[in-house]
């Protein structure tokens, strides 16, 4: 392993990044620099790993966890033996401890060398070691000689220090074991902040010993005990992950007021909200009782959550509760606050002082960025890079979530394209850019519960994790998808259910299906996606989210259809000149024929199950889209242009099919429209740009 | 719900049994009597269940478990509310308690009526209630109006009182959580005995406080603590399942002697065996130390395991250790034992007395049935119904496992055809037949571990469970498969991994596969089965089972290929006169074409993964078989007979392909041979019987 020095010196200047798939290992996030060697390190049951240099309990646990995980990933009889450097296949050297309470500014870099005879991981501190171990696990893959890790030299460190995932446990309670497996997933893709959204209108989810009516009356019995939280914090720390708690205020706070109506702006009684939306209840910012209660509460929580940051929410106060309260209006007048926003600024200042008093720094949504805010606060931007840039120009730090709202059912590619330093932030000075700490994927839980949450988080969050870790130049979408697919498979060995739940939920809905009917349903749903953005919410007249089962097809299908994406790739290849390539033509036409002929099976099953009946129209739509595609293909095959009339008719069919039904979209519609457009201009081949 | 009396009176005489699929609910085991009503009971979030009559903690826990399971199966927001009869959808009435220590003779009968307005479950005791609850869960299915249970009246009781599953935790240690989810599966199909094979040459798996070297030196650290056992016993009792422990002696006992070589027949030291087979080490039956140690041990275990039965093994002593010991030979001569079998009989008598002394009845393999054995012993027959019948004729009770060895990779149909009262046992008198208590599926663990064990047990064990519960007349194999498929899906909601593990293991082996390559691999492995009986063992020169990873394709594919079975059904339909049915012809030919064209994808993946390379030959074989089938089909289509020469050639191709490679069989070979045979006699249609 003496080669390291030599190789490293050369390749650090010219980082070799993914893009040469088939050769390069499927790492995600891509490391900042990587150079492939020759040969591979064979992984077998004799595999051992030893810790040298600085050690601690956490590293020893990480070592054991690594071996268990390697055993799962390979099915080899990897035993958890002692840490003996003379027998180690992977030799780990850690320089020193990381901070007791993990800090946003800590070094997470590491170097990893793999040669056919062994591997060596070096890191300045324990965090870097944790990161490097995950890289090694991703390197291990089936090979012509059993499992192996390719010879490689990696020098890696994150681009941003704050790489987070928010899980909203309020709107639907998410059980602790689900959080834990997601923490495992976060570790695998090198995320380092778990943002726990713990209170909202629909539930207060943490036990408070000082203000017990918060969880007793505000949770419907579904909350985390303090010992569970302590356990979770330790679990996260073991994985190099900080836990930032959020208690949203002064809005999004009905659940507080069920137990403590005295802090509300309007008379109670209050109830835990079942509906979703920007609701009216808000804390009374003019009442000293409010601050007294918050002082007590923040003091208690500041001890429970060791992280330096305390998220105070602050978003979406509609002001109605304040307008309705004469005393509050008087206060506003007396203080010369022209708007409710100014009143909220007053509230924010008061709360930020309480957070400071208890030894923490406040983080909150854009709204908390108010004049005179302490310089150590962090702006959490749901609005976008504009507000991040504005804050940075005034010396404030910020993180981005706009563009990373994974509840909106966007494609991984769309999230992947969002860069915290794009837009206004791209024009910041280098010093100002450093104030942009990173970002967080946000898993708002209106339409997720413990059953389907994994499939909404994974694998797309791996793409966001790469955006936040890897060099800004890593942007190849095709490479991203290939690697994300590999990582997605590995994530299943952590117990994540992002793939398995879909089949199970579908089976449940298909109940009495014959094998053929079930196959037809699956063929259909494999190319359906849930509607995007807030369409599901907007198209419903009522939003009783906590009392509505999440057991429909829209709740089961993944946010992004792999099958439809692959088909679109084939269509694009066809149009871009491969229309004479028999294998490409056959791929497109046989797929279209399969979709065209798929409807009968779905329709017969729809008669047996109301859940399947919901997609009966989508099934017809898919068949119609496929027929349209076949007509376009026919024209291309005959080297004829589609007539204007035909084009118009097919386009109308496709447009009608592309409209959402049962909150689902028939995704191949867009690809087929491309075929039609190409055929209308003289056959696909002539449409080549 | 007053209809019960009327309906029941009529239908008990004329049990209406499954066979009318599509109408009849998919229950497994089939109830002894069932009559379908009209309409269905809608299941929604308001579902409630109340216990009346006798209640106890176990029933309340069962009620809560039922609601949780109903929530999982439906995705509805079923809440675990109180037991309020006025709000109950399902009203349960239990007559009285069952015995504190569950007995083999207890009543397990129940009646269940479902009407569109509610359901009623009645049972004489708590065990019947547990059984009836599982029947209700199986009734619930997606319907045109959401989830529903069909209106039905069921009167049910088991045919045999001893319906077991043996899990061998010795050859591979099976973690407690895996046992628990299998107990859940057992409850779902109304099995009532969990037979825990706890010691063998390869490991001693229970903590002994009195003889701690047993588990400390005999387990390699993998054993169940006494508190885990107590927890498991309680878990099983909650589900109406007895736990019968087995400690195999005097053979299959190397693991005992690692810690206590003084009870061995040959000088030590001994080690935990890694190899599988009938090994030499045996306890010394002539040494009083042996009985003293067994007295202590049985006394301790008799307290730990409350069940009345204590399994003492007794199988497969090869006698070599006894022959090699002069002292033992002297003893034999002194006692005038002509054979080692007679010496073993002496040992059995001594051990049976110890079992009796500690308040238990002995159960053991055929070998323990020796002259003068106490009348309360149970003969566990691995040899077959002949020995069961012989025992019954002498007034001894017995259970059958011959034919239920699920480690032999037989089809469900083959196990299903085995009846404990067939063969010699069929000729027993009615009184003697009552001595045949039932049977046990045996999951010997040479080739299973915690990862793949579920897939070897389920769903086939459900077919055995039906054989042991349902009337002897329930024998329709097609009905069995349809219902087994439905039950198999529901079992997944208990956390069983019998379906999910296969894809995961395959992905692991396919590592760097493209989606197309993975699909090709899956198409192949979907019609491969592991070799049957002891072929895997017989074809290996060495059998280091505990040190060999179980991560190959033979370890992943299910014991029985659904796809191949379905194809065989289509081929049979084709031959039996549907050869003019275009849809049948198309099904057969398109399936064959898909297999013929599948090889390229597997071969390209085989270059990347040694695990896939193992099936490269099988992939060629499948393609060859498919081509042969297409030739036969061509002949049929042209109404021509295959020439003798062609038949000979195709038959040779198929026979070569049918030979096991990498311990795997290409199952469609047999179906294609049928096509060839039919085509050789003038085309399929003319081959109609």
Tab-separated table of N, CA, C and O in Angstrom, chain A residues 159-162 385 388-400 419-439 468 472:
chain	number	residue	atom	x	y	z
A	159	UNK	N	-18.661	18.932	0.170
A	159	UNK	CA	-18.720	20.315	-0.313
A	159	UNK	C	-19.412	21.205	0.712
A	159	UNK	O	-18.976	22.321	0.967
A	160	UNK	N	-20.496	20.725	1.305
A	160	UNK	CA	-21.245	21.502	2.303
A	160	UNK	C	-21.216	20.783	3.652
A	160	UNK	O	-21.310	19.557	3.702
A	161	UNK	N	-21.146	21.545	4.724
A	161	UNK	CA	-21.085	20.901	6.033
A	161	UNK	C	-22.463	20.508	6.606
A	161	UNK	O	-22.519	19.774	7.583
A	162	UNK	N	-23.559	21.034	6.048
A	162	UNK	CA	-24.901	20.740	6.598
A	162	UNK	C	-25.690	20.009	5.519
A	162	UNK	O	-26.125	20.593	4.536
A	385	UNK	N	-33.154	30.394	-3.144
A	385	UNK	CA	-31.795	30.915	-3.005
A	385	UNK	C	-31.781	32.431	-2.852
A	385	UNK	O	-30.822	33.001	-2.340
A	388	UNK	N	-31.685	33.104	0.752
A	388	UNK	CA	-30.372	32.673	1.252
A	388	UNK	C	-29.302	33.714	0.932
A	388	UNK	O	-28.458	34.051	1.771
A	389	UNK	N	-29.367	34.212	-0.318
A	389	UNK	CA	-28.374	35.202	-0.750
A	389	UNK	C	-28.531	36.495	0.038
A	389	UNK	O	-27.546	37.085	0.497
A	390	UNK	N	-29.764	36.902	0.234
A	390	UNK	CA	-30.018	38.141	0.988
A	390	UNK	C	-29.461	38.017	2.407
A	390	UNK	O	-28.834	38.946	2.930
A	391	UNK	N	-29.689	36.865	3.017
A	391	UNK	CA	-29.186	36.658	4.380
A	391	UNK	C	-27.661	36.666	4.391
A	391	UNK	O	-27.039	37.313	5.244
A	392	UNK	N	-27.068	35.957	3.425
A	392	UNK	CA	-25.608	35.859	3.384
A	392	UNK	C	-24.979	37.247	3.224
A	392	UNK	O	-23.948	37.555	3.828
A	393	UNK	N	-25.621	38.087	2.429
A	393	UNK	CA	-25.070	39.438	2.222
A	393	UNK	C	-25.037	40.222	3.522
A	393	UNK	O	-24.244	41.147	3.689
A	394	UNK	N	-25.927	39.859	4.442
A	394	UNK	CA	-25.903	40.532	5.744
A	394	UNK	C	-25.122	39.731	6.780
A	394	UNK	O	-25.203	40.015	7.970
A	395	UNK	N	-24.413	38.708	6.298
A	395	UNK	CA	-23.560	37.968	7.227
A	395	UNK	C	-24.255	36.826	7.941
A	395	UNK	O	-23.713	36.274	8.902
A	396	UNK	N	-25.457	36.474	7.483
A	396	UNK	CA	-26.174	35.380	8.130
A	396	UNK	C	-25.981	34.068	7.362
A	396	UNK	O	-25.924	34.055	6.136
A	397	UNK	N	-25.944	32.999	8.135
A	397	UNK	CA	-25.812	31.684	7.529
A	397	UNK	C	-27.186	31.125	7.131
A	397	UNK	O	-28.213	31.550	7.684
A	398	UNK	N	-27.174	30.218	6.204
A	398	UNK	CA	-28.442	29.651	5.765
A	398	UNK	C	-28.288	28.268	5.178
A	398	UNK	O	-27.185	27.841	4.825
A	399	UNK	N	-29.402	27.553	5.113
A	399	UNK	CA	-29.446	26.253	4.410
A	399	UNK	C	-30.671	26.257	3.501
A	399	UNK	O	-31.656	26.957	3.764
A	400	UNK	N	-30.595	25.453	2.453
A	400	UNK	CA	-31.652	25.447	1.446
A	400	UNK	C	-32.538	24.205	1.556
A	400	UNK	O	-32.034	23.082	1.660
A	419	UNK	N	-29.069	23.534	-6.922
A	419	UNK	CA	-27.787	23.721	-6.231
A	419	UNK	C	-27.943	24.863	-5.223
A	419	UNK	O	-28.466	25.925	-5.559
A	420	UNK	N	-27.497	24.655	-4.005
A	420	UNK	CA	-27.630	25.733	-3.005
A	420	UNK	C	-26.926	27.017	-3.432
A	420	UNK	O	-27.277	28.098	-2.957
A	421	UNK	N	-25.952	26.895	-4.298
A	421	UNK	CA	-25.233	28.089	-4.738
A	421	UNK	C	-25.614	28.466	-6.168
A	421	UNK	O	-24.793	28.943	-6.940
A	422	UNK	N	-26.866	28.267	-6.511
A	422	UNK	CA	-27.346	28.707	-7.817
A	422	UNK	C	-28.212	29.954	-7.626
A	422	UNK	O	-28.391	30.430	-6.504
A	423	UNK	N	-28.740	30.481	-8.713
A	423	UNK	CA	-29.590	31.677	-8.622
A	423	UNK	C	-28.816	32.836	-8.017
A	423	UNK	O	-27.629	33.022	-8.300
A	424	UNK	N	-29.489	33.610	-7.166
A	424	UNK	CA	-28.833	34.761	-6.538
A	424	UNK	C	-27.587	34.355	-5.766
A	424	UNK	O	-26.614	35.107	-5.681
A	425	UNK	N	-27.623	33.140	-5.201
A	425	UNK	CA	-26.495	32.706	-4.374
A	425	UNK	C	-25.231	32.486	-5.196
A	425	UNK	O	-24.118	32.504	-4.662
A	426	UNK	N	-25.408	32.281	-6.516
A	426	UNK	CA	-24.236	32.067	-7.369
A	426	UNK	C	-23.374	33.317	-7.466
A	426	UNK	O	-22.187	33.248	-7.755
A	427	UNK	N	-23.997	34.449	-7.223
A	427	UNK	CA	-23.273	35.710	-7.359
A	427	UNK	C	-22.670	36.217	-6.058
A	427	UNK	O	-22.144	37.325	-6.000
A	428	UNK	N	-22.784	35.428	-5.017
A	428	UNK	CA	-22.190	35.848	-3.742
A	428	UNK	C	-20.668	35.796	-3.841
A	428	UNK	O	-20.109	35.074	-4.675
A	429	UNK	N	-20.023	36.555	-2.977
A	429	UNK	CA	-18.559	36.461	-2.904
A	429	UNK	C	-18.176	35.124	-2.288
A	429	UNK	O	-19.015	34.446	-1.680
A	430	UNK	N	-16.922	34.762	-2.441
A	430	UNK	CA	-16.485	33.478	-1.881
A	430	UNK	C	-16.735	33.427	-0.376
A	430	UNK	O	-17.139	32.404	0.168
A	431	UNK	N	-16.493	34.535	0.293
A	431	UNK	CA	-16.707	34.576	1.742
A	431	UNK	C	-18.181	34.386	2.068
A	431	UNK	O	-18.554	33.658	2.991
A	432	UNK	N	-19.023	35.094	1.297
A	432	UNK	CA	-20.472	34.986	1.531
A	432	UNK	C	-20.970	33.569	1.242
A	432	UNK	O	-21.833	33.044	1.939
A	433	UNK	N	-20.408	32.952	0.201
A	433	UNK	CA	-20.829	31.597	-0.158
A	433	UNK	C	-20.615	30.617	0.992
A	433	UNK	O	-21.360	29.663	1.156
A	434	UNK	N	-19.570	30.886	1.764
A	434	UNK	CA	-19.301	29.984	2.893
A	434	UNK	C	-20.418	30.013	3.925
A	434	UNK	O	-20.534	29.113	4.757
A	435	UNK	N	-21.217	31.081	3.877
A	435	UNK	CA	-22.347	31.173	4.816
A	435	UNK	C	-23.509	30.266	4.409
A	435	UNK	O	-24.406	30.003	5.197
A	436	UNK	N	-23.491	29.828	3.171
A	436	UNK	CA	-24.494	28.846	2.735
A	436	UNK	C	-23.983	27.462	3.143
A	436	UNK	O	-23.060	26.921	2.541
A	437	UNK	N	-24.581	26.957	4.208
A	437	UNK	CA	-24.017	25.763	4.847
A	437	UNK	C	-24.393	24.465	4.157
A	437	UNK	O	-23.745	23.439	4.354
A	438	UNK	N	-25.484	24.497	3.394
A	438	UNK	CA	-25.902	23.254	2.746
A	438	UNK	C	-27.404	23.223	2.538
A	438	UNK	O	-27.999	24.235	2.138
A	439	UNK	N	-28.001	22.117	2.830
A	439	UNK	CA	-29.435	22.002	2.609
A	439	UNK	C	-30.027	20.775	3.289
A	439	UNK	O	-29.311	19.981	3.903
A	468	UNK	N	-25.180	17.709	-2.180
A	468	UNK	CA	-24.646	18.429	-1.019
A	468	UNK	C	-23.234	17.980	-0.641
A	468	UNK	O	-22.516	18.705	0.030
A	472	UNK	N	-19.371	20.508	-7.158
A	472	UNK	CA	-20.453	21.133	-7.926
A	472	UNK	C	-20.462	20.645	-9.378
A	472	UNK	O	-21.497	20.633	-10.026
